[in-house]
Coordinates of C-alpha atoms and ligand atoms in Angstrom, one line a residue:
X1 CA 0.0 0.0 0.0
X2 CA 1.5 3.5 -0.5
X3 CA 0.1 5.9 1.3
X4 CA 0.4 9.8 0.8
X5 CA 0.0 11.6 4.1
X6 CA -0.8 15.5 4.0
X7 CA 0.2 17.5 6.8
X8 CA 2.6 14.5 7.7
X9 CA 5.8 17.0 9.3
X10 CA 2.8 18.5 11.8
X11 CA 2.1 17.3 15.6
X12 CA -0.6 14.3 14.7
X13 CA 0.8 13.7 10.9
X14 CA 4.5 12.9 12.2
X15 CA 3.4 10.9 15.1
X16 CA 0.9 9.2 12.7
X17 CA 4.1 8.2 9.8
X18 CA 5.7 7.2 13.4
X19 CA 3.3 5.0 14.1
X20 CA 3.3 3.3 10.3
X21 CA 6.5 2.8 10.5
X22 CA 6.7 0.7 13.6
X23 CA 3.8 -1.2 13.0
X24 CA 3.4 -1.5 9.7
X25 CA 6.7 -1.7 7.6
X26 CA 5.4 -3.1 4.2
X27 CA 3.4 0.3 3.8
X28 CA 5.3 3.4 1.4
X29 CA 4.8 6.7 2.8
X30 CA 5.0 10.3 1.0
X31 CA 4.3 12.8 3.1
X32 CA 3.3 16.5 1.1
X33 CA 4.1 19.2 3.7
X34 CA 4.1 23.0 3.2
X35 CA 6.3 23.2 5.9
X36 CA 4.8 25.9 8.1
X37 CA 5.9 27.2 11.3
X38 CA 4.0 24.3 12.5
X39 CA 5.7 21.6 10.8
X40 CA 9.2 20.5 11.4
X41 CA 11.5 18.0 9.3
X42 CA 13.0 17.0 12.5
X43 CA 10.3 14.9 13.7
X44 CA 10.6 13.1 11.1
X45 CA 14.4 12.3 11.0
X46 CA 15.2 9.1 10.8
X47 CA 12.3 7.4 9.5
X48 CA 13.2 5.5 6.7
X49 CA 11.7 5.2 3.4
X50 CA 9.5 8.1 3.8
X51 CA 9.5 10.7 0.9
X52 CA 9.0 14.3 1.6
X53 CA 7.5 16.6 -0.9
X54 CA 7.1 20.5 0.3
X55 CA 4.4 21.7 -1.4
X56 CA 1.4 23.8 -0.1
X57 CA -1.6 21.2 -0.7
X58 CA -4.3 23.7 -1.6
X59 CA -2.0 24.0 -5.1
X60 CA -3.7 21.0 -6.8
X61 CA -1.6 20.4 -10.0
X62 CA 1.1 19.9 -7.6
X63 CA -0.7 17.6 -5.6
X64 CA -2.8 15.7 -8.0
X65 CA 0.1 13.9 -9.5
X66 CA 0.9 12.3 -5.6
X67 CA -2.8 11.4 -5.5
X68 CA -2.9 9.8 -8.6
X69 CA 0.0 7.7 -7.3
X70 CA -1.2 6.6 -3.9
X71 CA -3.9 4.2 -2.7
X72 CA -4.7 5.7 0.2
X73 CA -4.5 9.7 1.0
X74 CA -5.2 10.5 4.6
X75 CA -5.6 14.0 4.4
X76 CA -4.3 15.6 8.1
X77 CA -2.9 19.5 6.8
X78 CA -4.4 22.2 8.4
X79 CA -3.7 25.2 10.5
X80 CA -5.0 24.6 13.8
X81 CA -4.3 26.7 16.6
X82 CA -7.7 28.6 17.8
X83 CA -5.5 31.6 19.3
X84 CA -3.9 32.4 15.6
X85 CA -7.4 31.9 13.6
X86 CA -7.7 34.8 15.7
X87 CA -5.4 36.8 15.1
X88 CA -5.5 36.1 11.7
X89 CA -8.3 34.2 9.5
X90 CA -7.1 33.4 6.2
X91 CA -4.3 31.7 6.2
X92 CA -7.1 28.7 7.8
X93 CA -9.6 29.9 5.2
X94 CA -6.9 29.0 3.0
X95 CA -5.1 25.9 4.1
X96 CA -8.4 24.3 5.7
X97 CA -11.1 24.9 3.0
X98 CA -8.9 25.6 -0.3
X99 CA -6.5 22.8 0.6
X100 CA -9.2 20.0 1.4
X101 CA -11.1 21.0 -1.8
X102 CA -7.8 20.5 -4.0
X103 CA -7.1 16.6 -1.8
X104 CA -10.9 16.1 -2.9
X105 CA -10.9 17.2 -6.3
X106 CA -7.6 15.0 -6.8
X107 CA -9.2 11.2 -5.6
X108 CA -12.3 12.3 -7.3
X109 CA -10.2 12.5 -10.4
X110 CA -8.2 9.3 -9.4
X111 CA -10.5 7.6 -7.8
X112 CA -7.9 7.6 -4.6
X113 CA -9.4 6.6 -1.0
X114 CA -9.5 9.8 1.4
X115 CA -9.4 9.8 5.2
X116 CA -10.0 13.4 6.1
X117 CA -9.0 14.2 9.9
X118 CA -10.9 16.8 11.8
X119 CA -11.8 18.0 15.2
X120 CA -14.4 18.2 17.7
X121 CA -14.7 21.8 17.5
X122 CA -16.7 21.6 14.9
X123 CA -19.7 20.9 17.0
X124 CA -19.3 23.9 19.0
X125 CA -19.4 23.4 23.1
X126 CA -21.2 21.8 26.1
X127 CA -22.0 23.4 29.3
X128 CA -20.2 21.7 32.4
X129 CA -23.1 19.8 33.7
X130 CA -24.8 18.6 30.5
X131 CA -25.0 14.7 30.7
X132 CA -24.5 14.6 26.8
X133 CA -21.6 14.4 24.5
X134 CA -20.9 14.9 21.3
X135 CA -21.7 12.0 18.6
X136 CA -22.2 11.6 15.1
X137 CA -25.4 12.9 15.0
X138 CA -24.6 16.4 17.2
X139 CA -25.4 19.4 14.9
X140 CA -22.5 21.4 14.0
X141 CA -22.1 24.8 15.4
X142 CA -18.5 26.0 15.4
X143 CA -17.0 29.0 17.2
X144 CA -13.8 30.5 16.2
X145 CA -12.5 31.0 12.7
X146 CA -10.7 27.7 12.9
X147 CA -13.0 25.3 13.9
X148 CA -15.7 27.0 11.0
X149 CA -13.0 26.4 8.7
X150 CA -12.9 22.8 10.0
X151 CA -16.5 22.5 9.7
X152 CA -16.6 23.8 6.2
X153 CA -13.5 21.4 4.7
X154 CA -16.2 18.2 6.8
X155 CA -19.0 19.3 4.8
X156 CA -17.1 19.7 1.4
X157 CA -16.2 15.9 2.0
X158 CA -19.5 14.8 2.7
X159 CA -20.4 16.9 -0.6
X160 CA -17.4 15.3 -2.3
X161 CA -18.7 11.8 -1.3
X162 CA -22.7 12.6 -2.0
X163 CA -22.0 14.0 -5.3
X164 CA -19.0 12.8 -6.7
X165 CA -19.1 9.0 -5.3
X166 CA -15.7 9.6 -3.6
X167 CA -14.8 7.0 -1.1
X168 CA -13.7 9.1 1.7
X169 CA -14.2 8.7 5.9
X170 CA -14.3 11.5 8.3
X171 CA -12.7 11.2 11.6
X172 CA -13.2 13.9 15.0
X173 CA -11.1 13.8 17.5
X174 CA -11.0 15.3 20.8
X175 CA -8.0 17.3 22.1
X176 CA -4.5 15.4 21.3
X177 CA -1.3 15.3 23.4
X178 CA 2.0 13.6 23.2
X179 CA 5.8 14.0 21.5
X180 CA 6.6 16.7 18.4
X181 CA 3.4 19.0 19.6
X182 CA 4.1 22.8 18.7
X183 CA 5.0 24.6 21.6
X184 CA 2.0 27.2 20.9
X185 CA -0.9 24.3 22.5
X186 CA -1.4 24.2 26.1
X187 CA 0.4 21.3 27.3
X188 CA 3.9 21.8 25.6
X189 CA 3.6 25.2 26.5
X190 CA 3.2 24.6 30.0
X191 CA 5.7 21.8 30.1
X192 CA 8.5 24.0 28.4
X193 CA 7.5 26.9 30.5
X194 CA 8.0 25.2 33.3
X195 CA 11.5 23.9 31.8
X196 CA 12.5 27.1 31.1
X197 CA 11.9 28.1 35.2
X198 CA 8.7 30.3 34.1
X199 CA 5.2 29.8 35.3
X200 CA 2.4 28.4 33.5
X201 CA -0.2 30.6 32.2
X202 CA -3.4 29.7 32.4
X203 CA -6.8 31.6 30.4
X204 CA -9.3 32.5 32.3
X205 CA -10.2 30.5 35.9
X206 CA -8.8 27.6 33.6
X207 CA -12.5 25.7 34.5
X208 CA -12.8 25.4 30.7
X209 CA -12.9 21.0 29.5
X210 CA -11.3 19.2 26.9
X211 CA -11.5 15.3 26.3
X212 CA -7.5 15.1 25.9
X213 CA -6.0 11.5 24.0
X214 CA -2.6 10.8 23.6
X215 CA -1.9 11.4 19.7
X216 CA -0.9 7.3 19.5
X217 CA -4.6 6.5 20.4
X218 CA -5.7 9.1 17.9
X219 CA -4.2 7.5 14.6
X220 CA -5.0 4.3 16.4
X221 CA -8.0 4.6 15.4
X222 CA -7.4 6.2 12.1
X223 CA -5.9 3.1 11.4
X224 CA -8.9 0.8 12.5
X225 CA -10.9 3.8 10.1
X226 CA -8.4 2.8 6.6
X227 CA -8.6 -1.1 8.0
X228 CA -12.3 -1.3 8.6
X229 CA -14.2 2.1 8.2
X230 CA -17.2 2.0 6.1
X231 CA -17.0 4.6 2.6
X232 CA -18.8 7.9 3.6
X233 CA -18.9 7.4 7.5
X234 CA -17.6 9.8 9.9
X235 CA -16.2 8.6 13.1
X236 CA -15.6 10.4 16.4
X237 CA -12.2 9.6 17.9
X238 CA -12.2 9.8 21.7
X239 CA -10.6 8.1 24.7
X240 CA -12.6 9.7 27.8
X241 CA -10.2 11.8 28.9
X242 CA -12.3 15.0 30.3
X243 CA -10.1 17.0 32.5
X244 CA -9.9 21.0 33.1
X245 CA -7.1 22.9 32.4
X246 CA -6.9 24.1 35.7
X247 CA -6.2 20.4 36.8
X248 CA -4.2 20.0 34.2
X249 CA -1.5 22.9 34.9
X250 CA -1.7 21.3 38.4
X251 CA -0.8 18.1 37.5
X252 CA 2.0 19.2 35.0
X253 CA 3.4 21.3 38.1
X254 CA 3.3 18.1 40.8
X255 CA 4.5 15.9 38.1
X256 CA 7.1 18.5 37.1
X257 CA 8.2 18.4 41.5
X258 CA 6.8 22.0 41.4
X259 CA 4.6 24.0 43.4
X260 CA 1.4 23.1 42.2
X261 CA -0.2 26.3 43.0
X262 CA 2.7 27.9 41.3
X263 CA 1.2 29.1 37.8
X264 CA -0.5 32.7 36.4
X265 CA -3.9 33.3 35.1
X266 CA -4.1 35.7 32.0
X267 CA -6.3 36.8 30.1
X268 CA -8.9 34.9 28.5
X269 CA -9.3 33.5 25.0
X270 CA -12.4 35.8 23.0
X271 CA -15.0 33.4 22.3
X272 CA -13.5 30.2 24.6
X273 CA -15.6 27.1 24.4
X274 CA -16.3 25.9 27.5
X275 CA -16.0 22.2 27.1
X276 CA -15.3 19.5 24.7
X277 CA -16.1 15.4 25.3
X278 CA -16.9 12.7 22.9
X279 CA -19.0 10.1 23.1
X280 CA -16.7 6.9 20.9
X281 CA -18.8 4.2 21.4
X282 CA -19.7 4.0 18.1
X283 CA -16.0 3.7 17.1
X284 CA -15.6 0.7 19.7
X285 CA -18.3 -1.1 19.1
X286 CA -18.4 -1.2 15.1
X287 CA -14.9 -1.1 14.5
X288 CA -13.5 -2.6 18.0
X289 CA -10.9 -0.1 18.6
X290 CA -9.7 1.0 22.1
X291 CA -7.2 3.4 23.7
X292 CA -4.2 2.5 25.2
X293 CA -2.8 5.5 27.0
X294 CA -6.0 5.5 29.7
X295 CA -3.9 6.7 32.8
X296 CA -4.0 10.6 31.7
X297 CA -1.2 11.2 34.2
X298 CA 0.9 8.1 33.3
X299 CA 0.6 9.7 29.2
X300 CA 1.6 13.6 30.7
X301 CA 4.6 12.1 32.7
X302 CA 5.4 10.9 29.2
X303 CA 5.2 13.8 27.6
X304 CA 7.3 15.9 30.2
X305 CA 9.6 13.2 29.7
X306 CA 10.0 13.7 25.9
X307 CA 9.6 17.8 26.3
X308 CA 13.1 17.2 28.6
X309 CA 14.7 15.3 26.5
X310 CA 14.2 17.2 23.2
X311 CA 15.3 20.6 24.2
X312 CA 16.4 21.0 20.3
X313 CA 13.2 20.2 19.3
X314 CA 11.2 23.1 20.5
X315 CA 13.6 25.5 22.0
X316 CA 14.0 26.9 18.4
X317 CA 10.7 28.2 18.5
X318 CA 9.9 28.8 22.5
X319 CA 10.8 32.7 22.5
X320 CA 9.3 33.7 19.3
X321 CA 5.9 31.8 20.5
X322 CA 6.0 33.0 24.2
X323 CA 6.8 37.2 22.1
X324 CA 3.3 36.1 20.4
X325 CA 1.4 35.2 23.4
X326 CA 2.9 38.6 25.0
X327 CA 1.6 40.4 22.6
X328 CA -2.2 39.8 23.4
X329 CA -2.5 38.1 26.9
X330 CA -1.8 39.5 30.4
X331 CA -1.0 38.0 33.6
X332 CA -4.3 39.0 35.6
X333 CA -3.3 37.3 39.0
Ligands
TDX401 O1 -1.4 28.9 27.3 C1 -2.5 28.4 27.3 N1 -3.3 28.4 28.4 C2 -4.6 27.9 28.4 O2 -5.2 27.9 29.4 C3 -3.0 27.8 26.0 C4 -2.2 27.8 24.8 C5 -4.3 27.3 26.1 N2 -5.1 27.3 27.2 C6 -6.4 26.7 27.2 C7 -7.3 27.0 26.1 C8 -8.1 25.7 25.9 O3 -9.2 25.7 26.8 O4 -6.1 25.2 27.2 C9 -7.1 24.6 26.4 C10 -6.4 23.9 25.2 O5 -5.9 24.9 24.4 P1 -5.2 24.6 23.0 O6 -4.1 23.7 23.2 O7 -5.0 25.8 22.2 O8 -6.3 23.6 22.3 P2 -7.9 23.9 21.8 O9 -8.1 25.3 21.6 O10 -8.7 23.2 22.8 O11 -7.9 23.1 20.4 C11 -7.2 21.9 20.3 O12 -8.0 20.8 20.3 C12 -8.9 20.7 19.1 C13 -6.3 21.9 19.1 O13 -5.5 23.1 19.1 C14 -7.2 22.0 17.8 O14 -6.4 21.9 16.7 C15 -8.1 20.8 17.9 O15 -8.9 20.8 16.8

């Protein structure tokens, strides 16, 4: 099988190649990166047999010629940090929406299977106390520029696959964690701030939920999606894993032998969704898949571990992240 995997130098793409290469040597990889700030070549150095093309994906007579060579696309490019959709729109508008139309229009020409990865956000946010999660049936009703552009590249599949007859899954997964994440998302930030004898920062009262997964569990499932999914399905990804951030910077400080009590609050994210959870059963059940990493502290300690020893990972890009953030948040307390 040759797969061509888009977004494949990103946080989830590189972990996902990772994870094909252990378990799965008999499968060829190209992996078409544009090679944002978000990507790095690094985490994926010493892979073997994996080609790297850089080339922005939303420029479709570059890609359709990798398409037209690969069995399998599984489409994972995007920009998708909330804070930066932000700042700035289009370059989402751009990657998200232009770039999944040109992966569509590229297996509908060649006939190519698509996974197409997405997110929870799309569905928008649950109060703290509602008893319900979100499933494949939950209307969707994003909030920030990002997860809109999110929704809009899931519906242009669904299109794609209504209209066209392309054979393409949808996947939605809940909040991801693990090695290679970009320094701008909560937990590496936190970890490396800590590393770097700062204080976390923390939005808000920090009382906001996510549903958090280690990225392994994530492609996982992807995998049990390209083994056993069913053409024109979508899927929500999830592994239980509802904790708020609050807790979280806690637990990153104990585990991290610092005060735990030792982290600022600044100022809040415009528009914040509350909280995130997803209900998987679906996943389970029809497909049998399961997460592995189910202690949530036991997969942090993990990821502290790797944050410490990669320095030259993500020190490159610490201070120009942390100038960013100090551009538009405040410490309030
Ligand atoms: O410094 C911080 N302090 C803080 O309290 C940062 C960076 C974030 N937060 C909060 C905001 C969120 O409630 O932590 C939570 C997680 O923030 P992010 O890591 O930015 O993730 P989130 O906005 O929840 O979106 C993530 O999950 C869904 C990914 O970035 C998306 O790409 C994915 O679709």
């Amino acid at each position: 099988m040759h797969l061509l995997v888009t977004g494949g130098a990103g946080f989830i793409g590189a972990n996902f190649v990772h994870l094909t290469r252990r378990t799965r040597p008999d499968v060829s990889i190209t992996v078409v990166d544009s090679m944002t700030y978000a990507a790095n070549r690094d985490s994926l150095a010493g892979l073997d047999a994996v080609r790297i093309v850089e080339v922005d994906v939303s420029e479709l007579a570059v890609v359709d010629p990798l398409v037209a060579e690969a069995d399998v696309v599984v489409h994972f490019a995007a920009e998708s940090h909330n804070d930066n959709s932000l700042d700035s729109p289009w370059p989402f508008l751009r990657s998200n929406i232009m770039g999944t139309f040109s992966v569509l229009e590229a297996c509908r020409k060649h006939g190519t299977r698509l996974h197409h990865i997405s997110t929870d956000e799309v569905y928008g946010d649950l109060d703290l106390d509602d008893p319900s999660k979100f499933d494949e049936f939950t209307p969707y009703n994003p909030s920030s520029p990002y997860s809109a552009s999110k929704a809009s590249s899931d519906l242009l599949v669904r299109a794609w696959v209504r209209s066209f007859g392309v054979r393409a899954t949808i996947s939605n997964c809940s909040n991801n964690y693990g090695p290679y994440q970009h320094v701008e998302k909560f937990i590496p930030r936190q970890i490396t701030e800590v590393l770097e004898g700062r204080r976390p920062k923390l939005y808000g009262a920090g009382l906001n939920v996510r549903d958090w997964i280690h990225v392994d569990d994530h492609n996982s499932a992807v995998w049990s999606i390209l083994d056993r999914g069913e053409m024109g399905r979508t899927y929500l990804i999830g592994a239980d894993g509802e904790v708020n951030n609050l807790t979280v910077v806690q637990t990153i400080l104990k585990l991290m032998g610092r005060d735990p009590n030792g982290f600022d609050h600044v100022s809040d994210r415009p528009g914040h969704d509350l909280r995130y959870a997803i209900d998987s059963s679906t996943l389970r059940r029809e497909l049998g898949w399961k997460p592995d990493f189910v202690d949530f502290e036991a997969g942090l300690q993990a990821t502290i571990d790797w944050f410490t020893h990669n320095r030259g990972w993500w020190q490159p890009q610490k201070a120009a992240v942390e100038a960013k953030y100090a551009r538009t948040q405040e410490v309030i307390k």
